[in-house]
Short mmCIF file of C-alpha atoms in Angstrom, two decimals:
data_model
loop_
_atom_site.label_atom_id
_atom_site.label_comp_id
_atom_site.label_asym_id
_atom_site.label_seq_id
_atom_site.Cartn_x
_atom_site.Cartn_y
_atom_site.Cartn_z
CA MET A 1 114.17 57.78 111.01
CA ALA A 2 112.90 60.94 110.66
CA LEU A 3 115.90 64.07 110.97
CA ARG A 4 114.94 67.15 113.05
CA VAL A 5 116.18 69.76 110.89
CA GLY A 6 116.48 72.93 112.92
CA ASN A 7 116.20 76.96 112.63
CA ALA A 8 119.45 77.95 114.08
CA GLN A 9 120.41 79.21 110.52
CA GLN A 10 119.27 82.88 111.19
CA ARG A 11 120.62 82.49 115.17
CA LEU A 12 124.15 81.39 114.05
CA PHE A 13 125.38 83.22 110.82
CA HIS A 14 123.95 86.70 110.56
CA SER A 15 127.44 87.89 110.97
CA LEU A 16 130.15 85.64 110.16
CA GLN A 17 133.82 86.29 112.07
CA VAL A 18 137.14 84.81 112.05
CA LYS A 19 137.17 83.62 115.83
CA LYS A 20 140.43 83.94 117.81
CA THR A 21 140.94 80.43 118.41
CA TYR A 22 139.58 77.18 116.72
CA GLY A 23 139.71 73.66 117.95
CA PRO A 24 138.22 70.45 116.86
CA ARG A 25 135.20 69.75 116.15
CA ASN A 26 133.72 66.61 116.53
CA GLY A 27 130.33 67.03 119.06
CA LEU A 28 132.30 65.99 122.06
CA PRO A 29 133.15 68.35 125.43
CA HIS A 30 135.96 69.57 124.63
CA SER A 31 139.06 67.97 126.26
CA SER A 32 141.37 68.81 128.57
CA ASP A 33 144.20 67.18 126.54
CA SER A 34 147.33 68.85 125.50
CA HIS A 35 147.02 70.45 122.05
CA GLU A 36 149.81 71.37 120.00
CA VAL A 37 149.05 75.40 118.47
CA ILE A 38 148.99 76.24 114.86
CA GLN A 39 149.51 79.39 113.74
CA VAL A 40 147.27 80.18 110.79
CA LEU A 41 148.65 83.31 108.80
CA ASN A 42 148.15 85.70 105.67
CA PRO A 43 150.01 84.56 103.24
CA ALA A 44 149.93 88.01 101.41
CA THR A 45 151.00 90.27 105.19
CA GLY A 46 152.65 87.52 107.27
CA ASP A 47 149.87 88.48 110.16
CA THR A 48 148.16 86.08 112.51
CA ILE A 49 144.90 85.39 111.75
CA CYS A 50 143.96 82.78 114.18
CA THR A 51 144.97 80.10 116.25
CA VAL A 52 143.81 76.56 116.17
CA LEU A 53 144.43 73.91 118.73
CA SER A 54 145.56 70.75 116.58
CA ALA A 55 143.87 67.32 117.77
CA SER A 56 145.90 65.36 119.73
CA PRO A 57 146.03 61.85 119.68
CA GLN A 58 143.09 61.45 122.17
CA ASP A 59 141.20 63.55 119.94
CA VAL A 60 141.50 61.56 117.05
CA GLN A 61 140.46 57.89 118.94
CA ARG A 62 137.95 59.29 120.33
CA THR A 63 136.18 60.73 117.38
CA ILE A 64 136.55 57.64 115.22
CA LYS A 65 134.74 55.81 118.32
CA ASN A 66 131.81 58.58 118.23
CA ALA A 67 131.60 58.52 114.56
CA GLN A 68 131.37 54.74 114.76
CA GLU A 69 129.10 54.68 117.17
CA THR A 70 126.77 57.43 115.79
CA PHE A 71 127.10 55.52 112.22
CA GLU A 72 125.69 52.30 113.86
CA SER A 73 122.62 54.37 115.68
CA GLY A 74 121.43 54.52 112.53
CA ILE A 75 120.21 58.48 113.07
CA TRP A 76 122.15 59.52 109.97
CA SER A 77 123.24 56.08 108.26
CA ARG A 78 119.77 54.36 108.30
CA SER A 79 117.53 57.67 107.87
CA SER A 80 115.73 58.09 104.53
CA ALA A 81 117.06 59.37 101.78
CA LEU A 82 114.87 62.07 101.76
CA SER A 83 115.73 63.13 104.64
CA ARG A 84 119.22 63.43 104.32
CA SER A 85 118.12 64.95 100.61
CA LYS A 86 115.87 67.96 102.57
CA VAL A 87 119.39 68.50 105.56
CA LEU A 88 122.15 68.73 102.22
CA SER A 89 119.33 71.13 100.38
CA ARG A 90 119.21 73.16 103.89
CA LEU A 91 122.79 73.40 104.46
CA ALA A 92 123.43 74.57 100.73
CA ARG A 93 121.17 77.47 101.25
CA ILE A 94 123.25 78.40 104.97
CA LEU A 95 126.34 77.82 102.76
CA GLU A 96 124.84 80.28 99.79
CA GLU A 97 124.13 83.18 102.77
CA ASN A 98 127.56 83.20 103.86
CA ILE A 99 129.39 83.01 100.74
CA PRO A 100 131.01 86.60 100.87
CA GLU A 101 132.01 85.95 104.34
CA LEU A 102 133.61 82.85 103.53
CA ALA A 103 135.45 84.54 100.63
CA LYS A 104 137.16 87.04 102.46
CA ILE A 105 138.47 84.19 105.08
CA GLU A 106 139.56 81.83 102.34
CA THR A 107 141.58 85.42 100.48
CA MET A 108 143.00 85.78 104.02
CA GLN A 109 144.05 82.28 104.59
CA THR A 110 145.28 81.45 101.25
CA GLY A 111 146.13 84.76 99.64
CA ARG A 112 143.95 84.16 96.70
CA THR A 113 142.95 87.06 95.32
CA ILE A 114 138.67 88.12 96.48
CA ARG A 115 137.42 87.98 92.78
CA GLU A 116 138.89 84.06 92.63
CA MET A 117 137.46 83.21 95.79
CA ASN A 118 134.09 84.54 95.24
CA ALA A 119 133.62 83.36 92.02
CA GLN A 120 134.60 79.99 93.34
CA LEU A 121 132.84 79.62 96.15
CA GLY A 122 129.52 81.08 94.53
CA ARG A 123 129.62 77.44 92.70
CA LEU A 124 129.44 75.61 96.03
CA PRO A 125 125.78 75.17 96.85
CA GLU A 126 125.39 73.51 93.42
CA TRP A 127 127.33 70.64 94.75
CA LEU A 128 125.28 69.82 97.91
CA ASP A 129 122.13 70.55 95.76
CA TYR A 130 123.28 67.71 92.78
CA PHE A 131 123.90 64.87 95.55
CA ALA A 132 120.38 66.07 97.00
CA ALA A 133 118.90 65.42 93.67
CA LEU A 134 120.84 61.88 93.31
CA LEU A 135 119.08 60.77 96.95
CA ARG A 136 115.61 62.01 95.15
CA THR A 137 116.08 60.40 91.92
CA ASN A 138 118.74 57.70 92.02
CA HIS A 139 117.28 54.38 91.95
CA ALA A 140 118.24 50.75 93.77
CA PHE A 141 117.73 47.95 91.27
CA VAL A 142 116.62 44.42 91.08
CA ALA A 143 119.09 42.11 89.24
CA PRO A 144 117.60 39.93 86.91
CA THR A 145 117.81 35.88 88.14
CA GLN A 146 116.83 32.51 87.28
CA GLY A 147 114.31 30.61 89.00
CA LYS A 148 112.11 32.55 91.38
CA LEU A 149 114.12 34.61 92.62
CA LEU A 150 113.95 38.02 93.37
CA ASN A 151 117.50 40.08 93.59
CA TYR A 152 117.00 43.55 95.13
CA VAL A 153 120.36 45.40 95.19
CA GLU A 154 120.61 48.42 97.24
CA ARG A 155 123.43 50.94 97.76
CA VAL A 156 124.59 50.98 101.72
CA PRO A 157 126.79 53.49 103.63
CA LEU A 158 130.38 52.18 103.97
CA GLY A 159 130.54 53.54 107.76
CA VAL A 160 133.62 56.35 109.02
CA VAL A 161 134.79 57.47 106.24
CA ALA A 162 137.93 60.15 106.60
CA GLN A 163 139.06 62.87 104.37
CA ILE A 164 142.32 64.94 103.92
CA THR A 165 142.07 67.96 101.93
CA PRO A 166 144.73 70.78 100.85
CA PHE A 167 145.34 74.54 101.06
CA ASN A 168 144.77 75.46 97.38
CA HIS A 169 141.09 75.01 97.69
CA PRO A 170 139.97 74.35 101.32
CA LEU A 171 136.35 74.75 100.89
CA LEU A 172 135.58 73.83 97.41
CA ILE A 173 137.59 70.30 97.62
CA ALA A 174 136.41 69.84 101.27
CA VAL A 175 132.55 70.20 99.97
CA LYS A 176 133.63 67.86 96.57
CA LYS A 177 134.26 65.22 99.14
CA ILE A 178 131.66 66.09 102.01
CA ALA A 179 128.91 66.36 99.70
CA PRO A 180 128.67 63.18 98.23
CA ALA A 181 130.18 61.13 101.43
CA LEU A 182 127.09 62.55 103.64
CA ALA A 183 124.16 61.92 101.29
CA ALA A 184 125.68 57.91 101.11
CA GLY A 185 124.74 58.30 105.15
CA ASN A 186 128.74 58.05 106.19
CA SER A 187 130.20 59.41 109.29
CA VAL A 188 132.87 61.95 107.77
CA ILE A 189 135.64 62.85 109.34
CA VAL A 190 137.68 65.47 107.46
CA LYS A 191 141.39 66.98 108.45
CA PRO A 192 141.62 70.13 106.76
CA SER A 193 145.02 71.39 105.91
CA GLU A 194 146.99 73.15 108.80
CA LEU A 195 148.09 76.23 106.64
CA ALA A 196 144.11 77.07 105.65
CA PRO A 197 141.45 75.29 107.74
CA ILE A 198 139.41 78.16 109.23
CA THR A 199 136.65 78.00 106.33
CA VAL A 200 136.28 73.96 106.81
CA LEU A 201 135.82 74.40 110.56
CA GLU A 202 132.86 77.05 110.16
CA PHE A 203 131.39 74.76 107.22
CA SER A 204 131.29 71.95 110.13
CA ASP A 205 129.37 74.79 112.20
CA MET A 206 126.68 75.38 109.47
CA ALA A 207 126.51 71.74 109.16
CA ALA A 208 125.10 71.59 112.71
CA ALA A 209 122.57 74.30 111.99
CA ALA A 210 121.27 72.57 108.84
CA GLY A 211 120.82 69.20 110.80
CA VAL A 212 123.39 67.28 110.69
CA PRO A 213 123.38 65.01 113.83
CA PRO A 214 126.47 65.83 116.09
CA GLY A 215 129.28 62.79 115.42
CA VAL A 216 128.25 62.96 111.51
CA LEU A 217 130.88 65.48 110.68
CA SER A 218 133.79 66.11 112.48
CA VAL A 219 136.60 68.41 111.72
CA LEU A 220 140.26 67.38 113.30
CA PRO A 221 142.68 70.33 112.23
CA GLY A 222 146.22 69.22 112.72
CA PHE A 223 149.32 68.52 111.11
CA GLY A 224 149.47 65.78 108.01
CA ASN A 225 152.37 63.34 109.24
CA THR A 226 150.70 63.61 112.98
CA THR A 227 146.94 64.24 113.13
CA GLY A 228 146.22 62.74 109.60
CA LYS A 229 148.29 59.61 109.60
CA ALA A 230 146.39 58.89 113.03
CA ILE A 231 143.20 58.86 111.36
CA VAL A 232 144.28 57.15 108.20
CA GLN A 233 145.79 54.25 110.80
CA ASN A 234 142.41 53.56 112.64
CA SER A 235 141.12 50.59 111.73
CA LEU A 236 137.54 51.86 111.73
CA ILE A 237 138.00 54.11 108.98
CA ARG A 238 136.61 52.16 105.85
CA LYS A 239 137.49 55.00 102.97
CA VAL A 240 140.27 57.64 103.02
CA ASP A 241 139.81 60.34 99.81
CA ILE A 242 142.80 62.81 99.68
CA THR A 243 143.87 65.40 97.75
CA ALA A 244 147.58 65.57 98.00
CA GLY A 245 150.95 65.21 96.62
CA THR A 246 152.05 61.87 95.13
CA GLN A 247 154.49 60.73 97.24
CA THR A 248 151.64 61.69 100.22
CA GLY A 249 149.26 59.38 98.23
CA ARG A 250 151.78 56.18 98.10
CA THR A 251 152.34 56.92 101.85
CA LEU A 252 148.98 57.02 102.87
CA GLY A 253 147.86 54.25 100.40
CA SER A 254 149.99 52.02 101.99
CA ILE A 255 148.26 52.34 105.18
CA VAL A 256 144.93 52.33 104.07
CA GLY A 257 145.59 48.81 101.85
CA ALA A 258 147.00 46.99 105.12
CA ASN A 259 143.69 48.21 106.60
CA LEU A 260 141.38 46.89 103.63
CA ALA A 261 139.47 50.11 103.48
CA ALA A 262 138.26 52.19 99.87
CA TYR A 263 140.88 55.14 98.98
CA THR A 264 140.53 57.87 96.53
CA ALA A 265 143.43 60.45 95.72
CA GLU A 266 143.66 63.02 93.88
CA LEU A 267 147.06 63.44 93.46
CA GLY A 268 149.79 65.53 91.72
CA GLY A 269 149.39 67.02 88.01
CA LYS A 270 151.57 68.74 85.00
CA ALA A 271 148.80 69.54 82.65
CA PRO A 272 149.74 70.05 78.56
CA ILE A 273 148.05 72.71 76.69
CA VAL A 274 148.17 71.77 73.26
CA ILE A 275 148.03 74.53 70.57
CA PHE A 276 147.30 73.98 67.36
CA ASN A 277 148.02 76.32 63.78
CA ASP A 278 144.44 76.67 63.68
CA ALA A 279 143.30 77.56 66.97
CA ASP A 280 141.64 81.32 67.72
CA LEU A 281 144.72 82.92 68.80
CA ILE A 282 143.32 85.38 71.42
CA SER A 283 141.16 82.70 72.73
CA ALA A 284 144.06 80.35 73.28
CA VAL A 285 146.58 83.08 74.77
CA ASN A 286 143.71 84.25 77.08
CA GLY A 287 142.40 80.57 77.94
CA THR A 288 145.86 79.31 78.51
CA ALA A 289 146.69 82.12 81.15
CA PHE A 290 143.59 81.19 82.96
CA ALA A 291 144.89 77.93 83.05
CA SER A 292 148.09 78.83 83.89
CA PHE A 293 147.77 81.20 86.39
CA VAL A 294 144.84 81.20 88.43
CA ALA A 295 145.16 80.07 92.10
CA SER A 296 148.67 81.39 91.08
CA GLY A 297 148.94 77.80 89.73
CA GLN A 298 148.35 76.22 92.65
CA THR A 299 146.01 73.84 91.09
CA CYS A 300 146.94 69.79 89.76
CA VAL A 301 145.29 70.67 86.67
CA SER A 302 147.36 73.78 86.11
CA GLY A 303 148.52 74.27 82.31
CA THR A 304 152.42 73.75 83.23
CA ARG A 305 153.70 72.61 79.54
CA ILE A 306 152.67 75.29 76.88
CA ILE A 307 153.18 73.05 73.91
CA VAL A 308 152.70 75.14 70.74
CA GLN A 309 152.40 74.38 67.13
CA ASP A 310 155.28 76.04 64.97
CA GLN A 311 153.50 78.03 62.82
CA ILE A 312 151.79 80.37 65.48
CA TYR A 313 154.74 79.93 67.73
CA ASP A 314 156.16 83.42 67.52
CA GLN A 315 152.78 85.19 67.51
CA PHE A 316 151.21 83.01 70.34
CA MET A 317 154.41 83.49 72.34
CA SER A 318 154.45 87.52 71.58
CA LEU A 319 150.72 87.66 72.72
CA PHE A 320 151.20 85.70 75.66
CA LEU A 321 153.81 87.15 77.17
CA THR A 322 151.84 90.29 76.50
CA LYS A 323 148.86 88.74 78.69
CA VAL A 324 151.64 87.82 81.53
CA GLU A 325 152.75 91.26 81.84
CA SER A 326 149.60 92.50 81.97
CA ILE A 327 148.62 89.99 84.84
CA ARG A 328 152.00 90.85 86.45
CA ARG A 329 151.24 94.69 86.42
CA ARG A 330 147.49 94.25 87.84
CA MET A 331 148.87 91.93 90.73
CA GLY A 332 148.25 94.01 94.04
CA ASP A 333 146.53 93.26 97.71
CA PRO A 334 144.41 89.91 97.03
CA ALA A 335 141.53 92.01 99.30
CA ASN A 336 141.19 94.02 95.75
CA PRO A 337 138.58 93.23 93.56
CA GLN A 338 141.11 94.14 90.50
CA SER A 339 144.03 92.26 91.51
CA THR A 340 145.04 89.64 89.04
CA MET A 341 146.95 87.13 91.05
CA GLY A 342 147.74 86.58 94.77
CA THR A 343 150.51 84.86 96.42
CA VAL A 344 151.57 81.26 96.87
CA ILE A 345 150.70 79.81 100.50
CA SER A 346 153.75 80.46 102.26
CA MET A 347 156.96 81.69 101.90
CA HIS A 348 158.46 77.81 102.29
CA HIS A 349 156.42 77.35 99.13
CA LEU A 350 158.15 80.38 97.68
CA GLU A 351 161.57 79.23 98.08
CA ARG A 352 160.58 75.87 96.68
CA ILE A 353 159.79 77.36 93.79
CA ASP A 354 162.07 79.73 93.38
CA ALA A 355 165.39 77.47 93.51
CA MET A 356 163.34 75.23 91.18
CA VAL A 357 163.39 78.09 88.63
CA ARG A 358 167.16 79.25 89.45
CA ARG A 359 167.99 75.38 88.57
CA ALA A 360 166.19 75.47 85.44
CA GLU A 361 168.07 78.48 84.48
CA SER A 362 171.25 77.19 85.71
CA ALA A 363 170.51 73.80 83.33
CA GLY A 364 170.40 76.68 80.27
CA SER A 365 166.81 76.92 80.26
CA THR A 366 165.83 81.02 79.24
CA ILE A 367 163.48 83.19 81.61
CA LEU A 368 160.89 85.00 79.45
CA ALA A 369 159.25 86.44 82.39
CA GLY A 370 159.12 86.53 85.94
CA GLY A 371 161.91 84.56 87.56
CA GLU A 372 162.15 86.28 90.71
CA ARG A 373 160.34 86.70 94.23
CA SER A 374 158.13 90.10 93.15
CA SER A 375 159.21 93.10 95.78
CA GLY A 376 158.43 96.77 96.05
CA LEU A 377 154.94 98.40 95.94
CA SER A 378 152.17 97.44 93.81
CA GLU A 379 151.72 99.29 90.68
CA LEU A 380 148.07 98.81 91.06
CA ASP A 381 147.12 99.89 94.34
CA GLY A 382 150.66 100.31 96.01
CA PHE A 383 150.86 96.89 98.04
CA GLU A 384 154.15 96.30 99.68
CA PHE A 385 155.04 93.07 97.80
CA SER A 386 157.36 91.90 100.05
CA ARG A 387 154.92 91.44 103.36
CA GLY A 388 154.14 88.39 101.54
CA SER A 389 154.55 85.39 99.55
CA PHE A 390 153.98 86.89 96.12
CA TYR A 391 155.81 85.09 92.99
CA PRO A 392 155.12 86.51 89.59
CA PRO A 393 153.61 84.68 86.33
CA THR A 394 156.57 83.30 84.98
CA VAL A 395 157.44 81.87 81.29
CA ILE A 396 160.37 79.31 81.05
CA SER A 397 161.70 78.02 77.41
CA GLU A 398 164.47 75.90 76.33
CA VAL A 399 163.24 72.70 78.37
CA GLY A 400 164.19 69.50 77.67
CA VAL A 401 161.45 66.22 78.68
CA GLU A 402 164.10 65.04 80.82
CA ASP A 403 164.53 68.35 82.65
CA GLU A 404 163.19 69.00 86.36
CA ILE A 405 160.79 71.74 85.34
CA TRP A 406 159.16 69.93 82.55
CA ARG A 407 158.50 66.44 84.72
CA GLU A 408 158.11 67.53 87.98
CA GLU A 409 155.28 69.77 89.57
CA VAL A 410 155.87 73.42 91.02
CA PHE A 411 152.69 74.34 91.88
CA GLY A 412 153.10 78.08 91.35
CA PRO A 413 152.95 79.89 88.51
CA VAL A 414 155.79 78.92 86.63
CA VAL A 415 155.30 77.77 82.87
CA VAL A 416 157.49 75.82 80.18
CA VAL A 417 157.04 76.62 76.71
CA LYS A 418 157.78 74.21 73.42
CA ARG A 419 157.13 74.53 69.76
CA PHE A 420 155.97 70.96 67.86
CA LEU A 421 155.59 70.61 63.92
CA ASP A 422 152.77 67.87 63.95
CA ASP A 423 150.27 65.88 65.74
CA ALA A 424 152.00 63.04 66.72
CA GLU A 425 154.59 65.00 68.12
CA GLY A 426 152.01 67.66 70.17
CA ILE A 427 150.44 64.47 71.51
CA ALA A 428 153.74 62.60 72.48
CA LEU A 429 154.92 66.06 73.82
CA ALA A 430 151.65 65.99 75.94
CA ASN A 431 152.16 62.20 76.92
CA ALA A 432 155.38 62.69 78.05
CA SER A 433 154.73 62.62 81.66
CA LYS A 434 154.26 60.76 84.38
CA TYR A 435 151.18 62.56 85.49
CA GLY A 436 147.77 62.16 83.54
CA LEU A 437 145.33 64.79 85.54
CA GLY A 438 144.29 67.34 82.99
CA ALA A 439 144.92 68.65 79.40
CA GLY A 440 143.96 71.41 77.25
CA ILE A 441 144.08 71.10 73.72
CA TRP A 442 143.54 74.57 71.44
CA THR A 443 141.92 73.85 67.56
CA LYS A 444 139.09 74.82 65.83
CA ASP A 445 139.07 71.90 63.99
CA LEU A 446 136.28 69.51 65.66
CA SER A 447 137.60 66.21 64.12
CA ARG A 448 141.83 66.57 65.49
CA ALA A 449 140.28 67.56 69.02
CA HIS A 450 138.53 64.73 69.45
CA ARG A 451 141.32 62.47 68.07
CA THR A 452 143.67 64.46 70.14
CA ALA A 453 141.81 64.14 73.21
CA SER A 454 141.56 60.38 72.99
CA LYS A 455 145.11 59.94 72.66
CA ILE A 456 145.82 62.25 75.57
CA GLU A 457 146.73 60.31 78.84
CA SER A 458 144.86 61.98 81.37
CA GLY A 459 141.65 61.89 83.11
CA LEU A 460 140.10 65.61 81.94
CA CYS A 461 140.34 66.86 78.69
CA TRP A 462 139.06 69.91 78.12
CA VAL A 463 138.80 71.69 74.50
CA ASN A 464 138.92 75.13 73.98
CA THR A 465 138.82 76.14 77.70
CA HIS A 466 140.18 75.04 80.84
CA HIS A 467 139.38 73.77 84.44
CA ARG A 468 135.72 73.85 83.63
CA ASN A 469 133.90 71.43 85.88
CA ASP A 470 130.44 70.72 87.44
CA PRO A 471 128.97 68.42 90.05
CA SER A 472 128.18 66.00 87.64
CA SER A 473 131.51 66.07 85.89
CA PRO A 474 133.63 62.97 87.02
CA TRP A 475 137.05 64.42 88.23
CA GLY A 476 140.10 62.14 88.40
CA GLY A 477 143.46 61.22 87.21
CA MET A 478 145.57 58.54 85.32
CA LYS A 479 149.27 57.40 85.64
CA GLU A 480 150.87 58.79 89.22
CA SER A 481 148.09 61.48 89.07
CA GLY A 482 145.52 59.29 91.07
CA ILE A 483 143.11 56.59 91.72
CA GLY A 484 139.13 56.87 91.75
CA ARG A 485 137.30 59.62 90.94
CA GLU A 486 135.16 62.94 92.45
CA ASN A 487 131.68 63.94 91.38
CA GLY A 488 128.95 62.34 89.61
CA LEU A 489 127.18 59.03 90.43
CA GLU A 490 130.89 57.97 90.32
CA ALA A 491 131.36 59.88 93.38
CA LEU A 492 127.90 58.50 95.58
CA GLU A 493 129.04 55.19 94.38
CA ALA A 494 132.11 55.28 95.58
CA TYR A 495 131.04 56.33 99.41
CA SER A 496 128.66 53.48 99.21
CA GLN A 497 128.56 49.95 98.58
CA SER A 498 126.16 47.39 97.07
CA LYS A 499 124.38 45.17 99.15
CA SER A 500 122.67 42.31 97.18
CA THR A 501 119.18 40.38 98.73
CA ILE A 502 117.96 37.38 97.22
CA VAL A 503 114.43 36.22 97.82
CA ASN A 504 112.82 32.95 96.90
CA THR A 505 109.37 33.82 96.21
CA ALA A 506 108.48 30.35 95.34
CA SER A 507 105.35 28.65 97.44
CA PRO A 508 106.35 26.31 100.57
CA GLU A 509 105.25 23.44 98.95
CA GLU A 510 107.63 24.07 96.08
CA THR A 511 110.40 24.69 97.82
CA ARG A 512 110.53 21.84 99.98
CA GLU A 513 109.94 19.84 96.45
CA THR A 514 112.86 21.41 95.15
CA ASP A 515 115.22 22.56 97.65
CA ASP A 516 116.17 20.01 99.63
CA TRP A 517 120.12 19.25 98.41
CA PHE A 518 119.99 16.43 100.64
CA ALA A 519 116.49 15.00 99.43
CA ASP A 520 116.76 11.18 99.23
CA THR A 521 116.56 10.90 95.76
CA SER A 522 119.08 11.09 92.57
CA GLU A 523 116.98 14.10 91.10
CA GLU A 524 119.61 16.82 90.03
CA ARG A 525 119.31 20.19 92.25
CA ARG A 526 120.32 23.93 91.74
CA TYR A 527 123.50 24.59 92.76
CA GLY A 528 124.50 28.36 93.14
#
């Protein structure tokens, strides 16, 4: 089935601006239901950016029903791979043209620095291009069979799929999930974080302009415990894909399991950074600072447990603390391209982070840097920190592996440091966690790097770098860090299912001779 690809790109997106009010994006007429109003705040200033109308329970049901009907119509689900590929490529170009404005919106709604958002969002079209390319190059296959049978195996879409995305990388994580889901031919419903929904809502408008038919991509803003739960509970949802905390993952997983739907969950993390004596110190310091404090530590692969070998521990710490002070000194207005680190997402999150630091200090740990909410004026640009939820990069030592600050995810710019003697102890400390999403290793000895990487219990392991990712590179965790993988062929296959068609190629005469199971004869017949 051919898809119409409109020329709305130039009409709609010459000047992308934040609207005063947003509501559900589902391709349906605006409902007259009562909607809970969400105020989206700028965490750097506390100012209201816009209001968002939360999807009502009726909106959720209507949207899912419409998505199912759209799926059954075949306008997208049974369109050719080439048609879907062209739409995804066009969407990539529309997204590409709007990166500068989207980056500004991301900075406003997350408090992350404009430098980070320009760099991160600049790569997003790659995900759409990658899955568009897979549609043109990925092949079905013929399975080997016995006898005169042709068994061809295709990938077919699942149906209506739901995605629940977080506040820390609002558009990045949404695009990582949406791209393979659309490529596979599903109808997709996204529930963005109520704290940072704007760019995902804007992206849905871009998708429509690119030629994604109404009902194929819907965005339902709202709170997780109401809107998100209502979406996941619906029996028409055939897959749920979330990025969230581990407890949320458990709660939603039990609902998904009851519906016998597929489930992908990228959950919490507590990434170790293991730095060996032979590491290049300057590179290790710079890489560890990036791992720990990019996004103000609000990533699931944030390097939060810094494990340094004994001979270089003192020198590393001296250089690292100098780097940390440099980051703190150059914090400022997140919209300033020279600002090093922005806010955490809200005052509620800041208070949670600070409470964990206070408990660590009370338990006997030593705060080497940071440890208190930022206040006063920025040394960089005079920005007033007390207006927002700014927390400086914080380093804590004298921490035991049973301490809360070692075990639990802080999700903020807080790291703990610990020294180790030999390879075995370093690996044991790295694995002393219930999480297993990301890990980093710093060494010049590639043999050691490979041995260590093979023994660290994490779905992602970087050597002499951190947080590197490509659309082709699988992303997901072990242990309590989740189920399934994003990116690559695994993601496309996770949003589809195999359909095996077996065709008898024997002649009618031969079939009558060999396949009459209940023939009046004692001759053996094939069964299976």
